[in-house]
Amino acid sequence: MKTITRASRRDFLKIAGTTAGGLFIGFNWFGCDSPKVEVLSTEEILAQAKSFNAYLSISPTGDVVIYSPNPELGQNIKTSFPMVVAEELDADWEKVRVVQANLDTEKYDRQLTGGSGAMPHSWERLRKAGATAKHVLVAAAAQTWNVSASEITVEKGIISHKGSGKSGHFGEFVELAATMQAPEEVALKDKNDFKIIGTPVKNVDAKEMYTGVPLYGLDFYREGMMHAMVQRAPFGMKIKSLDDAGARAVSGITDVITFGTSVAVVGNSTWPLMKAKKLLRVEYEPDGNVESTADHDRIFKELIANGKAEVRRKDGNVDAAFKSAAKIVTAEYQCPFLAHSPMEPENFFAHVQADRCELIGPTQTPDRARQAAADILGIPKENISVEITRLGGGFGRRLRADYVEEAVHISKAINAPVKVTWNREDELTGGAYRPAVRYKFEAALNESGEMVGYKLRGVGMNAGNSTRENNFPSGAVDNVLIESVNYESSITTNAWRAPITNFLAYAEQSFLDEVALEAGKDPVAFRLELLKRAKTNPVGELGYDVDRMISVVETARDKSNWGKDPNVKQGFSVYFSHRSYVAQVANIEMVSGTPTLKKITAVTDCGIVVNPTGANHQVRGGIVDGMGHAMYTNLTFENGMPKQRNFDSYRLVRLKEVPEIETHFVDSGFDPTGLGEPALPPTGGAIANAIFAATGRRLRSQPFIEQKEFSDIKLEIRRA
């Protein structure tokens, strides 16, 4: 069935073209209004390829140019966005060119990368842009050939009329198309007719990446710019005194400046900066709480027991349910701070001039970067331009603008363009981290082993609400109490891939396995029992689609051959986050007497899969990320400073430690939902539950390798 969408004539800009004219389709990202039409010459199209505009344009050669507004950090949006436009346009993908757009909040809505929300937000807008362009081109061809538009077909950028045998590429009709009136309605394709969407397409930047063409912020260079590196104070401290004589004496150093609690060395290149930075002699003194990991352990225990909590959800009579319970299950789970560790450390270019500022670099939130610069400089943000480079990872770290602010402060102080570069130790010690969190779970079971009561209390460091109160199993239990306690820490925290759910899913899914064991039920059957209860008799608000969750659970059960091989010990986990559903099964086998993690099976419902290649990479990457941080990674503090300063002590997963990963996607027919984050949350729970099934050891804290329950297991991981 086709979807009909309305487009107003006033949304089209009709400009008469010249012989060498091109068709310009602009579209407003704030609404679902249809594109605008404008004629541009080929030279003008190529010139605008470096400017900021939300449009698809078509040159007289038939080439299609699509500007992608959202920052690309590896989530593949720069490839999948154009695929959607090209699908409705019926373009030849080989003739599509993609350009990263710069910041322009007048033309773009939600020009950021975070929360796995780009595709859900832009799906219909992108389709309308392509469909409207196609409609106008077909109308132009019909008038040119004096035939009915209904008799015309379009395929791979070629417009054809079978009856007359006439055909031509898009570019042959752009001049006339620009003078056509806009349609009142535009039809979108039936999803069964997609030819580009749903096919594997390689990353549009792949060639540039493997041939070393500059794409990233670290690649950016401008003749005459200065370089800077920054020494930052430990968390909770400020500068007491500074001796910069040694740093200033280094050849190539031009200045040392202080702003806030930071000291910057400025020079002609990064090598002397690294040397000079080590020669800074900075003495600090407390400026608030100076915290250590030992403090956090004590704080967690106090707040989980007696902290003043905010009630996030309350269903039924929880006290009565627990008072009459046949059995009560209780467990606590805790996770550490974590750094984001993007492959590309933070960097940014700033050029402050009088009442203007130019910013260039990797940011997930370009408008936040612009606003931060405006606040520092006291100038209108309209006087600040932001050019977005490709990001070498982000995972939430580049939602912040602190490194942008540093570049602005320094450029203003030295009255020159400057590029600030962080090294790996800066990234680990001066970052904003995943909040440390502790959870207490309680479950009440009746005589039949049904969960009739459920309690969750979360304590987080700068986490705000450390729960997701409307997620499963809420809605499936008659009596529920969910509370959160927030502790304000001097250590800066930030959204970290799949915020909150990255650990909550592990804790919750591990606890549900504990409850299933006490109830004497199979873990998968126990979850399905709860889900079917939520479907037939839901309690309160449901923040998830029960049928979609049941589907991924049952599919994962079947694809993994759950419980059918007595020699394979399995762990199950399922989670809903960022509008998508992912179920995972981890397999552990005994190899020469050693428990060995051999395989993870993942089933994902993210709606329509736009690009199977990109989707597969996102799921696999999420699993590797979730597994590595659950098993190996820890960030501890002493006197306001991380003890782990580089990858020699901050342990990340290694390639040889990644088991076989098998991915499946459920064709639910829903519009695309998030995929950059949802595969990470279930992974830790699946592995922890498999470890328990194989060894009888329950892991309630991360990283696993630092828990005494894990120390003598000697778990191995083997790739297929």
XYZ file of C-alpha atoms in Angstrom, residues 43-718:
676
model
C 29.713 24.702 -11.699
C 27.346 26.105 -9.075
C 26.463 22.615 -7.842
C 30.133 21.692 -7.479
C 30.857 25.002 -5.743
C 28.008 24.465 -3.275
C 29.329 21.002 -2.473
C 31.452 22.735 0.139
C 28.731 24.975 1.520
C 25.971 24.174 4.000
C 22.546 23.299 2.589
C 19.965 20.596 3.158
C 19.175 19.396 -0.358
C 19.527 16.862 -3.068
C 20.730 18.347 -6.341
C 20.919 16.905 -9.805
C 23.354 18.134 -12.408
C 22.805 18.172 -16.169
C 25.095 15.121 -16.299
C 22.586 13.192 -14.199
C 24.821 13.143 -11.128
C 23.009 13.345 -7.803
C 24.520 15.230 -4.880
C 23.131 14.710 -1.377
C 24.266 16.724 1.613
C 24.241 14.744 4.858
C 23.682 16.997 7.889
C 24.319 14.623 10.796
C 27.877 14.082 12.062
C 29.300 10.722 10.981
C 31.197 8.866 13.722
C 30.976 5.323 12.400
C 27.223 4.763 12.710
C 27.017 4.783 8.879
C 24.490 7.601 8.638
C 26.437 9.271 5.844
C 25.740 6.203 3.710
C 22.253 5.242 4.838
C 20.719 8.739 4.563
C 21.565 9.046 0.862
C 20.333 5.484 0.250
C 16.867 6.511 1.418
C 16.780 9.577 -0.842
C 18.148 7.646 -3.801
C 15.544 4.906 -3.281
C 12.563 7.209 -3.662
C 14.281 9.068 -6.481
C 15.046 5.781 -8.277
C 18.556 7.088 -8.815
C 21.542 5.162 -10.061
C 23.517 4.654 -6.836
C 26.749 4.770 -8.842
C 25.973 8.381 -9.728
C 25.218 9.531 -6.170
C 27.772 11.769 -4.461
C 27.584 12.476 -0.742
C 28.868 15.595 0.990
C 29.010 16.326 4.729
C 26.996 19.439 5.501
C 28.125 22.100 7.930
C 26.071 23.519 10.786
C 22.976 25.483 9.835
C 20.130 25.412 12.356
C 17.954 27.469 10.027
C 17.802 24.591 7.558
C 18.339 21.496 9.683
C 16.512 20.038 12.630
C 18.297 17.716 15.072
C 21.678 18.191 13.448
C 23.471 15.969 15.921
C 24.555 12.390 16.477
C 23.367 10.743 19.668
C 20.693 8.455 21.022
C 20.550 6.388 17.819
C 17.880 8.807 16.649
C 19.034 10.124 13.280
C 17.320 7.616 11.009
C 14.003 7.467 12.933
C 13.896 11.264 12.910
C 14.727 11.746 9.229
C 13.236 8.661 7.564
C 10.098 10.295 6.186
C 11.812 13.593 5.355
C 14.426 11.797 3.274
C 11.852 9.732 1.435
C 9.786 12.817 0.596
C 12.830 14.632 -0.744
C 13.546 11.831 -3.199
C 9.923 11.175 -4.139
C 9.145 14.827 -4.867
C 12.221 15.227 -7.054
C 11.218 12.131 -9.012
C 7.655 13.426 -9.475
C 8.816 16.719 -10.961
C 11.334 15.028 -13.261
C 8.687 12.615 -14.540
C 6.315 15.515 -15.181
C 9.021 17.288 -17.154
C 9.691 14.184 -19.251
C 5.972 13.693 -19.902
C 5.621 17.262 -21.177
C 8.747 16.977 -23.311
C 7.535 13.784 -24.983
C 3.835 14.758 -24.972
C 2.842 11.543 -23.185
C 1.026 10.721 -19.979
C 3.140 10.784 -16.828
C 1.379 7.595 -15.710
C 2.990 5.751 -18.649
C 6.526 6.732 -17.619
C 8.872 4.557 -15.603
C 12.074 5.442 -13.774
C 14.939 3.098 -13.019
C 18.535 3.836 -12.050
C 18.311 7.479 -13.044
C 16.802 6.759 -16.464
C 13.315 8.030 -17.330
C 11.588 5.907 -19.989
C 8.364 5.746 -22.005
C 7.851 2.264 -23.423
C 5.181 3.219 -25.957
C 7.360 5.727 -27.811
C 10.665 4.091 -27.000
C 11.977 7.383 -25.642
C 14.288 7.613 -22.630
C 16.749 9.975 -21.009
C 18.698 10.477 -17.806
C 17.694 12.859 -15.029
C 19.967 15.645 -16.195
C 18.165 16.026 -19.502
C 15.005 17.225 -17.765
C 16.254 19.425 -14.934
C 15.802 22.706 -16.793
C 12.120 22.112 -17.514
C 11.497 20.415 -14.184
C 12.554 23.591 -12.415
C 9.630 25.452 -13.964
C 7.005 22.831 -13.077
C 4.379 23.452 -10.414
C 4.710 21.499 -7.210
C 2.392 18.540 -6.676
C -0.347 18.694 -4.087
C 0.439 15.109 -3.140
C 3.452 12.891 -3.555
C 3.336 9.112 -3.371
C 5.984 7.169 -1.490
C 6.991 3.719 -2.639
C 5.474 0.576 -1.275
C 8.202 -0.920 0.900
C 7.997 -4.125 -1.129
C 9.265 -2.180 -4.136
C 12.513 -0.994 -2.537
C 15.572 -1.674 -4.700
C 18.346 0.201 -2.875
C 17.060 0.073 0.700
C 17.737 -3.385 2.058
C 20.748 -4.060 -0.171
C 24.357 -4.154 1.087
C 26.116 -0.893 0.258
C 29.685 -0.072 1.200
C 30.559 3.010 3.220
C 30.657 6.102 0.981
C 33.903 7.173 2.669
C 35.527 3.735 2.415
C 37.961 4.602 -0.379
C 39.030 7.846 1.264
C 39.567 6.069 4.580
C 41.758 3.280 3.286
C 43.719 5.543 0.935
C 44.397 8.121 3.643
C 42.443 11.035 2.182
C 41.954 13.638 4.952
C 38.522 13.208 6.547
C 39.000 13.469 10.294
C 39.635 16.351 12.637
C 43.179 15.155 13.251
C 43.757 15.397 9.492
C 42.803 19.060 9.375
C 45.595 21.524 8.719
C 45.682 25.156 7.688
C 48.784 27.082 6.771
C 49.772 29.445 9.578
C 47.730 27.856 12.342
C 49.243 27.309 15.762
C 49.060 24.099 17.817
C 48.174 23.719 21.482
C 48.000 21.036 24.159
C 46.436 21.449 27.579
C 47.264 20.364 31.128
C 43.997 19.983 33.078
C 43.498 19.982 36.842
C 42.443 16.809 38.652
C 38.703 16.659 39.368
C 37.788 18.784 42.384
C 41.026 20.812 42.299
C 42.241 24.192 41.095
C 45.623 25.711 40.302
C 47.598 26.920 43.322
C 50.846 27.820 41.564
C 52.499 27.432 38.161
C 56.145 27.304 37.085
C 56.251 27.297 33.286
C 59.923 28.243 32.759
C 60.931 24.769 31.627
C 58.093 24.579 29.146
C 58.803 28.009 27.662
C 62.434 27.038 27.120
C 61.533 24.245 24.692
C 62.327 25.116 21.081
C 59.127 25.663 19.093
C 57.060 26.837 22.067
C 55.607 30.304 21.542
C 53.417 30.799 24.609
C 52.004 29.335 27.812
C 48.567 30.567 28.885
C 46.233 29.820 31.778
C 42.429 29.741 31.684
C 40.158 28.357 34.372
C 41.851 25.321 35.919
C 43.861 24.569 32.769
C 47.286 25.479 31.409
C 47.933 25.431 27.653
C 51.256 25.277 25.860
C 51.250 26.783 22.369
C 53.719 26.126 19.576
C 54.406 25.380 15.955
C 53.828 21.620 16.064
C 52.657 18.909 18.454
C 56.010 17.250 19.169
C 57.532 20.172 21.138
C 54.157 20.616 22.852
C 54.265 17.090 24.260
C 57.749 17.725 25.596
C 56.873 21.146 27.022
C 53.704 19.917 28.689
C 55.714 17.397 30.723
C 57.921 20.256 31.962
C 55.043 22.267 33.420
C 55.239 22.418 37.205
C 51.683 22.893 38.435
C 50.666 22.691 42.089
C 46.978 22.129 42.823
C 44.726 22.613 45.813
C 41.196 21.384 46.579
C 38.266 23.256 45.090
C 35.418 21.035 46.234
C 35.300 17.267 46.678
C 38.478 15.449 45.705
C 37.287 11.879 45.295
C 38.795 8.400 45.165
C 37.296 5.046 44.258
C 37.329 4.002 47.915
C 35.025 6.960 48.639
C 32.631 5.815 45.947
C 32.388 2.279 47.316
C 31.414 3.676 50.716
C 28.963 6.188 49.231
C 27.249 3.522 47.149
C 26.660 1.258 50.104
C 25.254 4.089 52.197
C 22.938 5.443 49.494
C 21.674 2.079 48.282
C 20.610 1.331 51.850
C 19.438 4.697 53.161
C 19.699 7.341 50.447
C 16.824 9.691 49.790
C 15.308 8.269 46.632
C 12.968 9.620 43.994
C 10.146 7.231 43.141
C 10.135 6.665 39.384
C 7.357 4.096 39.221
C 4.954 2.474 41.650
C 2.363 -0.112 40.643
C 0.071 -2.056 42.956
C 0.775 -2.775 46.624
C 4.468 -3.598 46.801
C 4.655 -3.941 50.579
C 1.816 -6.444 50.655
C 3.301 -8.464 47.798
C 6.616 -8.854 49.565
C 5.023 -9.490 52.935
C 3.006 -12.427 51.565
C 5.725 -13.758 49.228
C 6.670 -17.432 49.342
C 10.224 -16.500 48.425
C 12.206 -13.257 48.086
C 15.265 -12.908 45.859
C 17.705 -10.025 46.462
C 20.931 -9.024 44.702
C 23.111 -5.952 44.176
C 25.126 -5.110 41.064
C 27.778 -2.429 40.582
C 29.742 -0.965 37.670
C 32.732 1.413 37.486
C 33.379 4.651 35.665
C 34.456 4.102 32.063
C 36.152 6.325 29.501
C 34.805 6.582 25.956
C 38.174 5.788 24.357
C 37.466 6.844 20.759
C 40.244 5.903 18.360
C 40.682 9.591 17.507
C 41.453 11.663 20.622
C 39.731 15.029 21.005
C 40.864 17.858 18.755
C 39.417 21.068 17.368
C 40.374 24.117 15.336
C 39.285 27.629 16.256
C 39.975 30.998 14.682
C 38.663 33.934 16.690
C 38.600 37.263 14.858
C 37.026 40.388 16.347
C 33.304 39.598 16.410
C 33.556 36.341 14.444
C 34.765 32.798 14.997
C 35.431 29.814 12.753
C 35.265 26.300 14.200
C 36.328 23.084 12.455
C 36.498 19.590 13.877
C 34.795 16.414 15.110
C 31.691 17.074 17.175
C 28.486 15.140 17.774
C 26.676 18.373 18.667
C 27.816 21.204 16.378
C 25.206 23.629 17.694
C 26.385 23.060 21.254
C 29.938 23.809 20.091
C 28.744 27.029 18.481
C 26.774 28.088 21.555
C 29.760 27.398 23.823
C 31.957 29.608 21.658
C 29.323 32.354 21.618
C 29.120 32.291 25.415
C 32.883 32.584 25.783
C 33.281 35.351 23.224
C 30.093 37.252 23.980
C 29.119 37.424 20.319
C 25.968 36.281 18.473
C 26.127 32.601 17.582
C 25.121 33.555 14.041
C 28.658 34.986 13.741
C 30.175 31.573 14.376
C 30.573 28.949 11.661
C 31.032 25.236 12.373
C 32.485 22.844 9.823
C 32.009 19.185 10.748
C 34.723 16.658 9.982
C 34.251 12.902 10.133
C 34.628 11.658 13.717
C 37.033 8.879 14.608
C 34.549 7.514 17.136
C 32.678 9.308 19.857
C 30.336 7.002 21.787
C 28.897 10.078 23.525
C 32.180 11.777 24.422
C 31.831 14.314 21.641
C 28.405 15.384 22.787
C 30.332 17.734 25.080
C 32.074 20.889 23.903
C 34.856 21.203 26.494
C 37.629 20.615 23.954
C 35.991 23.140 21.614
C 35.939 25.669 24.448
C 39.664 25.122 24.981
C 40.399 25.941 21.344
C 38.273 29.100 21.548
C 39.926 30.309 24.770
C 43.401 29.774 23.347
C 42.703 31.341 19.951
C 41.263 34.382 21.672
C 44.271 34.669 23.994
C 46.923 34.377 21.272
C 44.910 36.229 18.612
C 45.617 33.527 16.040
C 44.072 30.363 14.608
C 44.881 27.307 16.691
C 44.284 23.596 16.721
C 44.012 21.893 20.114
C 45.018 18.236 20.192
C 44.599 15.774 23.036
C 46.798 12.723 23.423
C 45.641 9.353 24.743
C 46.484 10.232 28.356
C 44.485 13.447 28.030
C 41.577 11.393 26.725
C 41.620 9.053 29.722
C 42.407 11.548 32.475
C 40.597 14.686 31.290
C 37.449 13.123 29.980
C 33.829 12.839 30.945
C 33.000 9.294 31.908
C 30.234 6.760 32.057
C 28.716 7.214 35.522
C 29.519 4.592 38.138
C 26.253 2.979 39.266
C 24.976 0.485 41.821
C 21.633 -1.326 41.690
C 19.658 -3.239 44.276
C 17.042 -5.671 42.972
C 14.360 -7.524 44.896
C 11.795 -9.979 43.559
C 8.818 -11.573 45.335
C 7.690 -15.026 44.177
C 4.422 -16.739 45.036
C 3.953 -20.479 45.627
C 3.659 -21.097 41.870
C 6.986 -19.403 41.145
C 5.356 -16.353 39.596
C 7.044 -12.988 40.130
C 4.384 -10.936 41.878
C 6.613 -8.144 43.181
C 9.641 -6.312 41.780
C 11.825 -3.595 43.292
C 14.730 -1.709 41.775
C 16.776 1.027 43.404
C 19.557 2.673 41.426
C 22.333 4.937 42.735
C 24.392 6.792 40.140
C 27.224 9.302 40.140
C 25.895 12.324 38.225
C 23.560 9.895 36.492
C 20.285 11.680 37.123
C 17.772 8.894 36.704
C 19.808 5.679 36.745
C 16.766 3.552 35.869
C 14.495 3.052 32.874
C 11.289 2.665 34.831
C 8.967 1.868 31.920
C 11.124 -0.842 30.391
C 10.588 -4.578 30.840
C 9.810 -6.155 33.310
C 7.653 -3.152 34.273
C 4.162 -3.760 32.981
C 4.545 -7.517 33.435
C 4.472 -7.534 37.256
C 1.484 -6.487 39.378
C 3.486 -4.779 42.118
C 6.495 -2.674 41.160
C 8.606 -0.033 42.903
C 11.439 1.663 41.021
C 13.520 4.389 42.675
C 16.652 6.347 41.841
C 19.214 8.199 43.919
C 21.620 10.677 42.353
C 25.003 11.552 43.883
C 26.654 14.753 42.695
C 30.296 13.937 42.061
C 33.114 16.321 41.140
C 34.085 13.858 38.405
C 32.448 14.887 35.163
C 30.230 12.292 33.537
C 28.610 12.079 30.165
C 26.399 9.911 28.002
C 28.309 6.730 27.182
C 27.150 4.427 24.394
C 23.605 3.323 25.292
C 23.431 5.621 28.339
C 22.397 3.911 31.605
C 21.146 0.817 29.773
C 24.737 -0.168 28.976
C 24.969 -1.492 32.550
C 21.350 -1.650 33.675
C 20.595 -4.291 31.042
C 23.412 -6.517 32.313
C 22.328 -6.150 35.936
C 18.640 -6.588 35.221
C 19.039 -9.549 32.892
C 21.433 -11.272 35.281
C 18.998 -10.746 38.130
C 16.089 -12.152 36.106
C 18.170 -15.286 35.626
C 18.629 -15.468 39.393
C 14.878 -15.155 39.859
C 14.182 -17.807 37.206
C 16.540 -20.181 39.007
C 14.770 -19.638 42.328
C 11.424 -20.148 40.579
C 12.675 -23.382 39.048
C 12.045 -22.168 35.506
C 14.009 -22.014 32.275
C 15.377 -18.456 31.864
C 13.884 -17.970 28.397
C 10.535 -19.500 29.366
C 10.487 -17.262 32.450
C 10.899 -14.123 30.345
C 8.274 -15.245 27.847
C 5.901 -15.927 30.723
C 6.351 -12.343 31.923
C 6.003 -10.905 28.422
C 2.818 -12.821 27.717
C 1.431 -11.530 31.003
C 2.273 -7.977 29.856
C 0.498 -8.677 26.577
C -2.718 -10.093 28.046
C -2.933 -8.092 31.269
C -0.505 -5.133 31.262
C 0.038 -3.170 34.460
C 0.512 0.582 34.081
C 2.483 2.143 31.253
C 4.422 -0.038 28.817
C 7.512 1.600 27.382
C 8.087 -1.237 24.911
C 6.231 -3.228 22.238
C 5.489 -6.629 23.781
C 5.037 -8.435 20.459
C 8.352 -7.195 19.083
C 10.177 -8.251 22.231
C 8.523 -11.675 22.209
C 9.556 -12.057 18.572
C 13.268 -11.461 19.190
C 13.210 -13.710 22.275
C 11.634 -16.602 20.403
C 13.833 -16.106 17.343
C 17.015 -16.022 19.439
C 15.855 -19.134 21.276
C 15.363 -20.964 17.992
C 18.428 -19.665 16.129
C 20.737 -20.543 19.033
C 19.245 -24.019 19.567
C 18.595 -22.992 23.146
C 18.938 -25.861 25.610
C 19.263 -28.583 22.947
C 22.957 -29.472 23.351
C 23.901 -30.652 26.860
C 27.571 -29.942 26.102
C 26.864 -26.250 25.469
C 26.117 -23.955 28.421
C 24.122 -20.932 27.391
C 23.284 -17.507 28.755
C 20.317 -15.441 27.592
C 19.643 -11.695 27.590
C 17.141 -9.426 25.882
C 16.785 -5.673 25.989
C 14.864 -2.795 24.458
C 16.645 0.515 24.006
C 16.624 3.358 21.486
C 13.409 2.000 19.945
C 14.994 -1.347 19.010
C 14.934 -4.876 20.417
C 17.942 -7.175 20.722
C 18.123 -10.692 22.171
C 21.439 -12.495 22.594
C 22.600 -15.983 23.528
C 26.184 -16.690 24.609
C 27.556 -20.219 24.239
C 30.246 -21.656 26.529
C 31.768 -25.078 25.931
C 34.322 -27.027 27.934
C 37.540 -27.351 25.929
C 40.230 -29.504 27.590
C 38.522 -28.874 30.910
C 38.398 -25.083 30.454
C 35.135 -23.140 29.981
C 35.418 -21.426 26.605
C 33.205 -18.663 25.221
C 32.787 -19.730 21.614
C 29.791 -17.929 20.158
C 27.264 -15.131 20.595
C 24.017 -15.235 18.628
C 22.201 -11.919 18.248
C 18.687 -11.278 16.951
C 17.718 -7.651 16.286
C 14.469 -5.924 15.428
C 15.366 -2.418 14.319
C 12.527 -2.129 11.845
C 13.445 -1.883 8.165
C 17.148 -2.533 7.683
C 18.292 0.232 5.345
C 21.786 -1.145 4.724
C 22.465 -4.773 5.770
C 26.217 -4.198 5.636
C 26.075 -1.233 7.980
C 23.497 -2.910 10.237
C 25.621 -6.021 10.606
C 28.643 -3.894 11.511
C 26.654 -1.956 14.106
C 25.411 -5.088 15.852
C 28.830 -6.753 15.828
C 30.514 -3.571 17.013
C 28.001 -3.161 19.823
C 28.577 -6.743 20.980
C 32.359 -6.386 20.956
C 32.099 -3.076 22.819
C 29.650 -4.466 25.370
C 31.677 -7.624 25.909
C 35.013 -5.861 26.237
C 33.857 -3.326 28.782
C 31.915 -5.881 30.819
C 34.839 -8.251 31.025
C 37.994 -6.157 31.105
C 37.692 -2.400 31.544
C 37.872 -0.375 34.739
C 38.626 3.242 35.594
C 39.512 3.979 39.206
C 40.344 7.294 40.870
C 42.808 8.457 43.455
C 42.703 12.059 44.681
C 40.582 13.188 41.748
C 42.750 11.611 39.057
C 42.267 8.357 37.099
C 44.884 5.763 37.945
C 44.624 4.270 34.468
C 46.322 6.743 32.138
C 46.856 4.773 28.928
C 46.036 1.488 27.249
C 48.774 -0.344 29.132
C 46.597 -0.143 32.257
C 43.175 0.685 30.818
C 42.341 -2.748 29.447
C 40.290 -2.978 26.266
C 39.116 -6.082 24.446
C 41.565 -7.539 21.911
C 40.778 -9.001 18.527
C 41.774 -12.516 19.554
C 39.268 -12.304 22.438
C 36.236 -11.860 20.201
C 34.258 -15.079 19.727
C 32.182 -16.029 16.719
C 29.231 -13.644 16.319
C 26.126 -14.693 14.422
C 23.623 -11.976 13.550
C 19.977 -12.177 12.522
C 17.447 -9.437 11.809
C 13.685 -9.672 12.302
C 11.709 -8.256 9.390
C 9.015 -6.582 11.477
C 7.995 -4.077 8.786
C 8.294 -1.083 11.116
C 10.034 2.086 9.999
C 13.773 2.065 10.896
C 14.623 2.523 14.552
C 17.936 3.020 16.384
C 20.887 0.708 15.783
C 24.105 2.443 16.865
C 23.570 1.491 20.514
C 20.935 -1.241 21.116
C 23.223 -4.263 20.548
C 25.543 -3.284 23.411
C 23.260 -3.489 26.501
C 22.291 -7.201 26.316
C 25.835 -8.515 25.813
C 27.167 -8.416 29.377
C 24.106 -10.220 30.719
C 24.256 -12.981 28.104
C 27.920 -13.676 28.881
C 27.479 -13.469 32.670
C 24.515 -15.832 32.549
C 26.469 -18.276 30.375
C 29.364 -18.173 32.837
C 26.961 -19.027 35.648
C 25.444 -21.871 33.628
C 28.917 -23.289 32.993
C 30.567 -22.690 36.371
C 27.914 -21.861 38.969
C 29.655 -18.514 39.603
C 27.415 -15.449 39.654
C 29.108 -12.208 38.558
C 27.493 -9.104 40.018
C 30.149 -6.485 39.294
C 32.170 -5.364 36.322
C 34.753 -5.857 35.032
C 34.438 -9.616 35.355
C 38.188 -10.293 35.415
C 38.560 -8.341 38.671
C 35.892 -10.287 40.564
C 36.951 -13.045 42.943
C 34.155 -15.251 41.590
C 35.895 -15.101 38.213
C 39.546 -15.318 39.274
C 39.921 -19.099 39.137
C 37.541 -19.852 36.270
C 40.183 -19.308 33.582
C 37.604 -18.558 30.920
C 38.981 -18.696 27.415
C 37.581 -17.177 24.252
C 38.042 -18.837 20.910
